[in-house]
Structures are given as structure tokens and as C-alpha cells.
Amino acid sequence: MEYLISLYGQLPHNHTSTTAAASGGFLFPSPFLALDQISFSIQGALSLLCAVTWLCAAAGQDALSTAGPGPGPGPGAAQVAHDPIVWPPSELPYYGRSPPVYPSPPANGSSPLWAAAHARAHNLTAQLTLPELLNLTRGFPGPCVGNTGAVPRLSIPSLCFYDGPSGIRGQEFVSAFPAGIHVAATFDHDLLYRYGAALGAEFRGRGIHVALGPVAGPLGRVARGGRNWEGLSNDPYLAGQGLGAITRGMQDAGVIATPKHFLLNEQESRRRWEQGVGEAVSSNVDDRALHELYVFPFMNALREGAGAVMCSYQRANHSYACQNSKLLNGVLKTELGFEGFVVSDWDGQMSGVASANAGLDVVMPGAGFWGEKLGEAVRNGSVVEERVKDMATRVLAAWFLLRQDEGFPPTTIWPTDEPRGEELVDVQADHAELIHEIGAAGTVLVKNVNATLPFGKHTRFLCVYGYDAVVKAAPWDNPDRYSGGYDVNFGWNTFNGTMVTAGGSGGNTPGYVVSPFQALQERVARDKGILRWDFASENPTTRYANADACLVFINAYASESFDRPSLQDDPSDRLVLNVAAMCANTIVVVHSAGIRTVDAWVLHPNVTAVLFAGLPGQESGHSLVSLLYGEISPSGRLPYTVAKKEADYASLLNSSVSDTWFPDSDFAEGLYIDYRAFDRDGIEPRFEFGFGLSYTKFAYERLEVALVVTASESVGEYPDPSVAVIQGGHPELWDAVAVVKCTIVNTGDREGTEVAQLYVGVPGDDTPVRQLRGFRRTRLLGPGQTSELEFELTRRDLSVWDVVAQQWRLRRGEYRVWVGASSRDLRLNGTLVVS
């Protein structure tokens, strides 16, 4: 043993191994190094050591390759171990916080949805040679951001993988949809589904088999997280409802959805291994928070039949996520019964044999540490051939599940700097109407003094200020990334133009952008009114005494590749204050990629209305003007908490930044992120999670809370262990346990739509005081009209993760139930007893 450890210390390695037992929720190192996950680059040593089975169960990075993956579409492609670098001190103390789960469970079509697809896939893989199987597990050059190999003799095509979660990026005649965080702010199940279906239709129309989205990782743990805007809020229930509905919509359109990033990808800082800098950050989380926060939303997507899942860049409890056997073999493929395939984030594979045995199925964008080297590993016994067959089977099963073997459109993807060479394929359809609708529905009105909004028929003279009111003068320095490429946008706090999407692979490429100023001009021209504007000055000097209102447009930018430098911007805040100093009716519109603090000016008496307009997509101006003039009543709700000051987010304000070789991010807060932490600590937010105003008023009446009769007679603490797990988890987790009903009445004098929210307090002093567990949007209600709403509470909604039993537990006791207009505006309350 001493000799092996000595040898290991002399060899290059840059991934972590996984071995440990759970202790107190966190996973801590065992006293011995798990040599079964060590990586070796010396082929002779590998041959010798492979005789020792515990040493080679998951041989790592250089065991399969002496050359790393090629450059991908993202920044800073991962470096590989053969590059000359100065090695850090021994990794031994950093191993062992993620327990090993082997072997990788094969998919067999046990879920009814997958049975026929897997039967066909198994029949096909039985006919494939080993090289053909390997072809389906890796990327090749091609027109798409990712391309699998083809098997022409059996009519298996190259599968096209493409970004992104809010539209086909870098292509022409496609739509730029609102960002994930914006559609989540609608709190509307129907819009979430229609959003997914429209996205899926565009991807399928261009012959894209695998769409790289939707996103629930990051969940939004870190307030300044650079990619929070791609996701669907920092509440796991809202994120889960969104992830499930969008996944179902995309796949109903015939495209394989790829929920990402699995798992714990909560910051951009040190997200990847960097030569001469060190390993990627390790997200260190306890088992309960892992399940109740971060796994929770992915369960919804899997239940809806997600065909693929993308693993993430960073380490999780010291083991890289794309070779973390606990996350992939244990949680995803065993606990959640996943039948599809796991694809690496681009250049996110950090090992060869280790990632294969830990549950990775497809590496992108190239061969990575697989290709022929994976075949070599099969031949020398490091990876069993059945594991490679399972990889290919999972890929083909997803292909069959979405019926992509029958009449799938040809792939029509081309570089923007080259002639098309084929007939134009326009997939925009009528999606602009949906984008307009979602843009308005996801805009959140947070201040409206004395019914400043909507504008009346006498509002005809408007002044418009701010850089965000018009399109950026030259946004196409990177034709694939409207908001700026990684080479230019690093560290941006604002975007010099109206913001309809944000930066990185999750952004989109609008064919056009309707700016707020353009839409206002259209409306004012129709009304024969007047406009004055200044898009450049921080301190406009001309005062228009007869203006009916002044609109100020500012924004808050974010992007993949860096975390946000701030949640506010001094020049933007000064602009608002300067306009408010000379205009008694100042309306502020904030296009934001996430949380934006506003206390520098929100209480100013001349700031009469404020809208959080999010990232609304290409119809931005039309969506906003529909709200300003009352053609649509605002109904958006904040998908995060807006604090009074940045310090209120405490340890969750910033990402963990460290100059050590092995940086850590300890999720010591457990379950308490966003509103859960504000509730626990008694901090008053400026605008709470779920908050949003309307142009009318609503009353909440007649709360009813009841157990489902059959459930009250038979429900146990744990799901029945004799029932087989299917994709999405144990089937009984989705059984209805209780039903909550209430009545909403429009007590105002205008039409409007209300979003009622259900919060539950689980018994026990180790749980948040309340957690979102339902939301329902009423139909459009006229004055005096009512809507009866019903919320279904499932076993999972009421359960906690039992770290000892390793199962979801329905506690006995009294559950508190609230229904209201936000996480703090709770109009009705009751109790539910589970005995």
C-alpha cells in the first residue's frame, strides 16, 4: 500500500475520487484513500495495477488518453494532464467526500414510457460492433455544437446537439425567446409548457435532435451567480414545475430535452480546472440539502420523460460531477430511475475509465478521453463491454422515444459567415405572439403609487431616458452571441443597449429586437402624442414641464464565465435619481438578469412606478407597452427575493473565491437559501419572493384543506419498497396526499389575473418555516368575478429526505398551510394533520 501511494504521488492527476460514509449530513473522508479511483498516465503502470481490482475500478484521466479533448464552444477549454505544469502538494487529503456507487445500473425500459424505445434500442445495439458502439458515445466534427458518430449500415444518423435553453443560438430565421428566469416569473404552468413546445418546434424544424436545455442548475443559491438567469428561480418547487413543463413541451414537439447542469453548478468562478491555477471548485453539500433543493427540480423533468441530462463542470463533494458515481449512478440512475443518457458539459470530462464507470454516457464535443481509448479499456477489462452497450442503448432509446427515426427533418445548421448552400429553413412560425405574451406575463410591477400605471388616454407626452431604451448600436462583434462573446463581456455589470437576453451559451440570437423606445414611438404616434428622449446622459439637463411621465430604462447584466460584480450599478442609480429630481412622475424599468437592488432610489417620492422587466426576448418593447397602457394587466411574480442591501444575502451574496489549488464552496446554509434564509433570520426584504402587483385588487376566501381519503387510510411514512422505481423516482412520491382549495375574488375596478401561491410548513424545527408547494393562475377576472382554485399536494411535496433511511419520509404531525399573494403576503391559513 505504501508503495502504491508513493507511486500515485509521483503521477499527474486532476480529478478526485469518491469514497466515504455519510456523517452528520455532510460527507467526510474515510481514513483510507480509495485507490479504486486513482488516475494513472503511465501505461505500463496501468497494466500492472489493473491486476489489482480495487485499484482499477475507475481508473482516471490519463488511463485512456495522452491527448485531451479539442476546443469547444465555451471559454477556457479544459487543459489536460500531459501539459507541463507545476504540480501542487498531494491530493490525498482532498479525496473521499462523495461515496462510491458501482456498478453503473443499465437501463432496461422498466418505466412504461421507455419500454418500447428500449426494446428497439437493445435489438439495435446487439447488432453493433464495438467501434460502432463507441461511435455513439463521443462527439465528432460537424455542423452542430455537438455531433455523435453515425452507423450508416444500420441507418443510425449523426445526432445534432445544439444550444440553447431560450432559442437556437447563432442561427438565422429563428426566434429569441425570453430567458428561463423570465418565463418562471409568469408562475404559469400553461405558458411554461407552451414555451417548451415552441422551442422544441424550432429545434426540430432545423433538424436538431438534442436541445441543450432547460436549466435548473444553477438553482440560484448565490445571489450574484452569473448563470442564474438561465434557470427557473432559486425555489426548487417553482424550478421543478418549470423544468418539468418545458421538458414536456420540448419533447412533445419531438426534440430530446437535456435538463442541465447536474448537479451543484452554482457559481462561475473556478468552475473548471485551470492549468497553473488548480482544480475546479468543489460544491460541498449535505445529503438532505442535495435532495430537497438541488435534485428536487430535476425529478420533475425526469418524470416528464427527459431523454438526456447534462452533467456539470465543477466538483461535487470533491469528485468531478461528470465522473461522480454518487450523483450519476446513485442518485440519477438508481434513485430516480433515469433511462436516457448523460452527456458531459462541453470539455467537462475529466477522466476516462472513471467517468465511464461512474455513469457518463456521451462525451462532447470530441473524443475526450474515450474514442479508441475506451475500446482499449474494454479490451483490457477496465470497463466492461456491457457498460459501453448501455451507453449506446441509452442514446438510441432516447432517439426512438422521440420517434426521430421516422421522418425527422434534415439538419440545417450553417455558419453565419458562410453562404447557406441550401434552401432557407425558417422556423419562427407565429412564435412572436407567444414571446410577446410571455414577455408581458413575466414582467413584475413592484411599485405603483396612486395608480400611476396604466397610462390613461390623456397620457400623450412622454420623456424617455437611459441606455436600455434602445438597441445597442453595434451588438454583433460575435455573431453567435448577441450580448457579447466571452472575449469582450467579461466583468460587464450593464449592457449598453436594451437587454433581451444575457451572455454565454444560454443566450440567443434575435432576428430583430423591438426596443422599448421603438414600441413607445409606435404607440405615441398612434395617439398623436409627443416624445422627448436622451439615451446618453447620466444627468439630463433639459426639463420638460408639461411631460405626463418620464421613463428611465436601466439594466443589470450577467453571463456565463463570470459571476456578477454587483447587484447594482452606480451610474444607473445616479441616472434614476437625476431624472427623479426634475420629474415628479418617474417610472423606472429594469431589464435584469437576476436580482437587482433598488434602495438607492426606490423610495424617492418622485419614483412613482417600478417594473422588473427581466429578459423578455425579441418582442421586449411590445410586451412592455402592452402593460404600460393597460392592454394587459401585470401578473408577473418575483422568482427571487430582492433585498434592501446586498449584505442581507450574507454568505450567499458572492461565489466562493479561493486562490488555493483545491477551492471549496461549503453549502453550510443547508436548506436556507433566498426567502427561506430571510424568513429564518427575520430580515425584511425590499420585495419578497413571489411578490408582484396588479392594476386591480383581489380577495382570498374560503380555504379548505383535506387529506385525500384513500391516502389518509393507507399512507405510510415511506414509499412502499416493494414498488419498483421508474424514471422520476418512486411512483408513490407523486401520489396526491392532500388537496387545498380557495376562492379568489376580483374586488377592484379593472380586469386582472391573480397568481395564488401555496406555502407549507413541514413539522419539525429542522425545516424552513414555509416552502412554496403550489401556485395557480386565475383566468382573467372582471370586477366582482371569482375563480375557484385547487392545489394538489403530493407525497413528495410534504416529505423530507431521511439521510439514514435514504428515502423520502412523510413525517407525522401538523403541517401548516398558507395561501397568499407572495411568500409574505399570506391571506389564508390552515392546518393539515398526518397521523
PDB file of N, CA, C and O in Angstrom, residues 7 67 80 101 136 202 215 241 245 269-270 301 304 345 399 457 541 555 571 609 722 735 749 767-768 781 799 826:
ATOM      1  N   LEU A   7       3.850   5.788  -5.441  1.00  0.00           N
ATOM      2  CA  LEU A   7       3.786   5.860  -6.895  1.00  0.00           C
ATOM      3  C   LEU A   7       2.727   6.854  -7.333  1.00  0.00           C
ATOM      4  O   LEU A   7       2.948   7.679  -8.218  1.00  0.00           O
ATOM      5  N   ALA A  67      -3.925  12.568 -24.956  1.00  0.00           N
ATOM      6  CA  ALA A  67      -4.304  13.831 -25.575  1.00  0.00           C
ATOM      7  C   ALA A  67      -5.706  14.188 -25.139  1.00  0.00           C
ATOM      8  O   ALA A  67      -6.577  13.340 -25.100  1.00  0.00           O
ATOM      9  N   VAL A  80      -5.165  19.470 -20.121  1.00  0.00           N
ATOM     10  CA  VAL A  80      -5.026  18.049 -19.859  1.00  0.00           C
ATOM     11  C   VAL A  80      -3.715  17.769 -19.151  1.00  0.00           C
ATOM     12  O   VAL A  80      -2.790  18.557 -19.159  1.00  0.00           O
ATOM     13  N   VAL A 101     -20.591   4.578  -5.790  1.00  0.00           N
ATOM     14  CA  VAL A 101     -21.767   3.778  -6.136  1.00  0.00           C
ATOM     15  C   VAL A 101     -21.461   3.073  -7.460  1.00  0.00           C
ATOM     16  O   VAL A 101     -21.422   3.701  -8.513  1.00  0.00           O
ATOM     17  N   LEU A 136     -21.169   6.096 -30.944  1.00  0.00           N
ATOM     18  CA  LEU A 136     -22.363   6.737 -30.396  1.00  0.00           C
ATOM     19  C   LEU A 136     -22.116   7.381 -29.041  1.00  0.00           C
ATOM     20  O   LEU A 136     -23.015   8.017 -28.484  1.00  0.00           O
ATOM     21  N   GLU A 202     -38.981  24.743 -32.989  1.00  0.00           N
ATOM     22  CA  GLU A 202     -37.908  25.382 -33.755  1.00  0.00           C
ATOM     23  C   GLU A 202     -36.688  24.475 -33.854  1.00  0.00           C
ATOM     24  O   GLU A 202     -36.062  24.371 -34.914  1.00  0.00           O
ATOM     25  N   VAL A 215     -32.908  24.589 -17.962  1.00  0.00           N
ATOM     26  CA  VAL A 215     -31.897  24.738 -16.915  1.00  0.00           C
ATOM     27  C   VAL A 215     -32.545  24.839 -15.530  1.00  0.00           C
ATOM     28  O   VAL A 215     -33.472  25.626 -15.324  1.00  0.00           O
ATOM     29  N   GLN A 241     -41.431  22.777 -11.327  1.00  0.00           N
ATOM     30  CA  GLN A 241     -42.616  22.883 -12.161  1.00  0.00           C
ATOM     31  C   GLN A 241     -42.245  23.402 -13.552  1.00  0.00           C
ATOM     32  O   GLN A 241     -42.759  22.930 -14.573  1.00  0.00           O
ATOM     33  N   ALA A 245     -42.489  21.217 -17.060  1.00  0.00           N
ATOM     34  CA  ALA A 245     -43.394  21.673 -18.123  1.00  0.00           C
ATOM     35  C   ALA A 245     -42.633  21.962 -19.407  1.00  0.00           C
ATOM     36  O   ALA A 245     -43.093  21.619 -20.511  1.00  0.00           O
ATOM     37  N   SER A 269     -17.164  31.301 -10.959  1.00  0.00           N
ATOM     38  CA  SER A 269     -15.783  31.428 -10.502  1.00  0.00           C
ATOM     39  C   SER A 269     -15.179  30.060 -10.207  1.00  0.00           C
ATOM     40  O   SER A 269     -15.764  29.269  -9.465  1.00  0.00           O
ATOM     41  N   ARG A 270     -14.043  29.761 -10.832  1.00  0.00           N
ATOM     42  CA  ARG A 270     -13.316  28.498 -10.663  1.00  0.00           C
ATOM     43  C   ARG A 270     -14.202  27.285 -10.982  1.00  0.00           C
ATOM     44  O   ARG A 270     -14.059  26.219 -10.381  1.00  0.00           O
ATOM     45  N   ALA A 301     -38.472  16.969 -14.334  1.00  0.00           N
ATOM     46  CA  ALA A 301     -38.093  16.786 -15.733  1.00  0.00           C
ATOM     47  C   ALA A 301     -37.998  15.301 -16.074  1.00  0.00           C
ATOM     48  O   ALA A 301     -38.420  14.876 -17.162  1.00  0.00           O
ATOM     49  N   GLU A 304     -41.320  13.720 -16.540  1.00  0.00           N
ATOM     50  CA  GLU A 304     -41.917  14.078 -17.828  1.00  0.00           C
ATOM     51  C   GLU A 304     -41.216  13.411 -19.004  1.00  0.00           C
ATOM     52  O   GLU A 304     -41.540  13.668 -20.156  1.00  0.00           O
ATOM     53  N   ASP A 345     -20.926  18.216 -20.022  1.00  0.00           N
ATOM     54  CA  ASP A 345     -20.819  19.589 -20.495  1.00  0.00           C
ATOM     55  C   ASP A 345     -19.582  19.639 -21.389  1.00  0.00           C
ATOM     56  O   ASP A 345     -18.686  18.795 -21.290  1.00  0.00           O
ATOM     57  N   TRP A 399     -33.528   8.414 -28.868  1.00  0.00           N
ATOM     58  CA  TRP A 399     -33.823   8.655 -30.292  1.00  0.00           C
ATOM     59  C   TRP A 399     -35.140   7.997 -30.682  1.00  0.00           C
ATOM     60  O   TRP A 399     -35.998   8.602 -31.337  1.00  0.00           O
ATOM     61  N   LYS A 457     -55.881  57.735 -21.335  1.00  0.00           N
ATOM     62  CA  LYS A 457     -55.994  58.330 -22.675  1.00  0.00           C
ATOM     63  C   LYS A 457     -55.420  59.737 -22.720  1.00  0.00           C
ATOM     64  O   LYS A 457     -55.154  60.272 -23.810  1.00  0.00           O
ATOM     65  N   THR A 541     -30.196  67.478 -18.634  1.00  0.00           N
ATOM     66  CA  THR A 541     -30.312  68.846 -18.121  1.00  0.00           C
ATOM     67  C   THR A 541     -31.589  69.549 -18.534  1.00  0.00           C
ATOM     68  O   THR A 541     -31.995  70.524 -17.895  1.00  0.00           O
ATOM     69  N   ASN A 555     -30.413  48.543 -16.809  1.00  0.00           N
ATOM     70  CA  ASN A 555     -30.376  47.084 -16.803  1.00  0.00           C
ATOM     71  C   ASN A 555     -29.279  46.550 -15.900  1.00  0.00           C
ATOM     72  O   ASN A 555     -28.447  47.312 -15.367  1.00  0.00           O
ATOM     73  N   PRO A 571     -23.685  54.356 -11.858  1.00  0.00           N
ATOM     74  CA  PRO A 571     -24.148  55.288 -12.894  1.00  0.00           C
ATOM     75  C   PRO A 571     -25.641  55.166 -13.187  1.00  0.00           C
ATOM     76  O   PRO A 571     -26.328  56.174 -13.396  1.00  0.00           O
ATOM     77  N   ALA A 609     -43.508  54.521 -10.115  1.00  0.00           N
ATOM     78  CA  ALA A 609     -43.750  53.142 -10.550  1.00  0.00           C
ATOM     79  C   ALA A 609     -42.429  52.499 -10.933  1.00  0.00           C
ATOM     80  O   ALA A 609     -41.519  53.165 -11.447  1.00  0.00           O
ATOM     81  N   SER A 722     -41.613  -2.336  -2.022  1.00  0.00           N
ATOM     82  CA  SER A 722     -41.859  -3.406  -2.988  1.00  0.00           C
ATOM     83  C   SER A 722     -42.253  -2.872  -4.363  1.00  0.00           C
ATOM     84  O   SER A 722     -42.309  -3.637  -5.335  1.00  0.00           O
ATOM     85  N   ASP A 735     -48.056  10.574  -5.708  1.00  0.00           N
ATOM     86  CA  ASP A 735     -49.444  10.379  -5.300  1.00  0.00           C
ATOM     87  C   ASP A 735     -49.955  11.597  -4.549  1.00  0.00           C
ATOM     88  O   ASP A 735     -49.243  12.192  -3.725  1.00  0.00           O
ATOM     89  N   ASP A 749     -61.611  47.479  -9.757  1.00  0.00           N
ATOM     90  CA  ASP A 749     -62.471  48.014 -10.808  1.00  0.00           C
ATOM     91  C   ASP A 749     -61.914  47.790 -12.208  1.00  0.00           C
ATOM     92  O   ASP A 749     -62.360  48.420 -13.176  1.00  0.00           O
ATOM     93  N   THR A 767     -36.701  22.399   9.579  1.00  0.00           N
ATOM     94  CA  THR A 767     -37.190  22.718   8.246  1.00  0.00           C
ATOM     95  C   THR A 767     -37.494  24.203   8.149  1.00  0.00           C
ATOM     96  O   THR A 767     -37.782  24.856   9.155  1.00  0.00           O
ATOM     97  N   PRO A 768     -37.450  24.772   6.951  1.00  0.00           N
ATOM     98  CA  PRO A 768     -37.837  26.176   6.785  1.00  0.00           C
ATOM     99  C   PRO A 768     -39.261  26.410   7.275  1.00  0.00           C
ATOM    100  O   PRO A 768     -40.110  25.512   7.221  1.00  0.00           O
ATOM    101  N   LEU A 781     -60.151  37.828 -14.725  1.00  0.00           N
ATOM    102  CA  LEU A 781     -61.353  38.099 -13.938  1.00  0.00           C
ATOM    103  C   LEU A 781     -61.758  39.558 -14.069  1.00  0.00           C
ATOM    104  O   LEU A 781     -60.938  40.465 -13.883  1.00  0.00           O
ATOM    105  N   SER A 799     -42.795  15.745   2.020  1.00  0.00           N
ATOM    106  CA  SER A 799     -41.773  14.873   2.595  1.00  0.00           C
ATOM    107  C   SER A 799     -40.440  15.594   2.792  1.00  0.00           C
ATOM    108  O   SER A 799     -40.164  16.616   2.158  1.00  0.00           O
ATOM    109  N   LEU A 826     -49.635  36.488   3.097  1.00  0.00           N
ATOM    110  CA  LEU A 826     -50.326  35.214   3.264  1.00  0.00           C
ATOM    111  C   LEU A 826     -51.741  35.492   3.757  1.00  0.00           C
ATOM    112  O   LEU A 826     -51.955  35.856   4.918  1.00  0.00           O
TER     113      LEU A 826
END
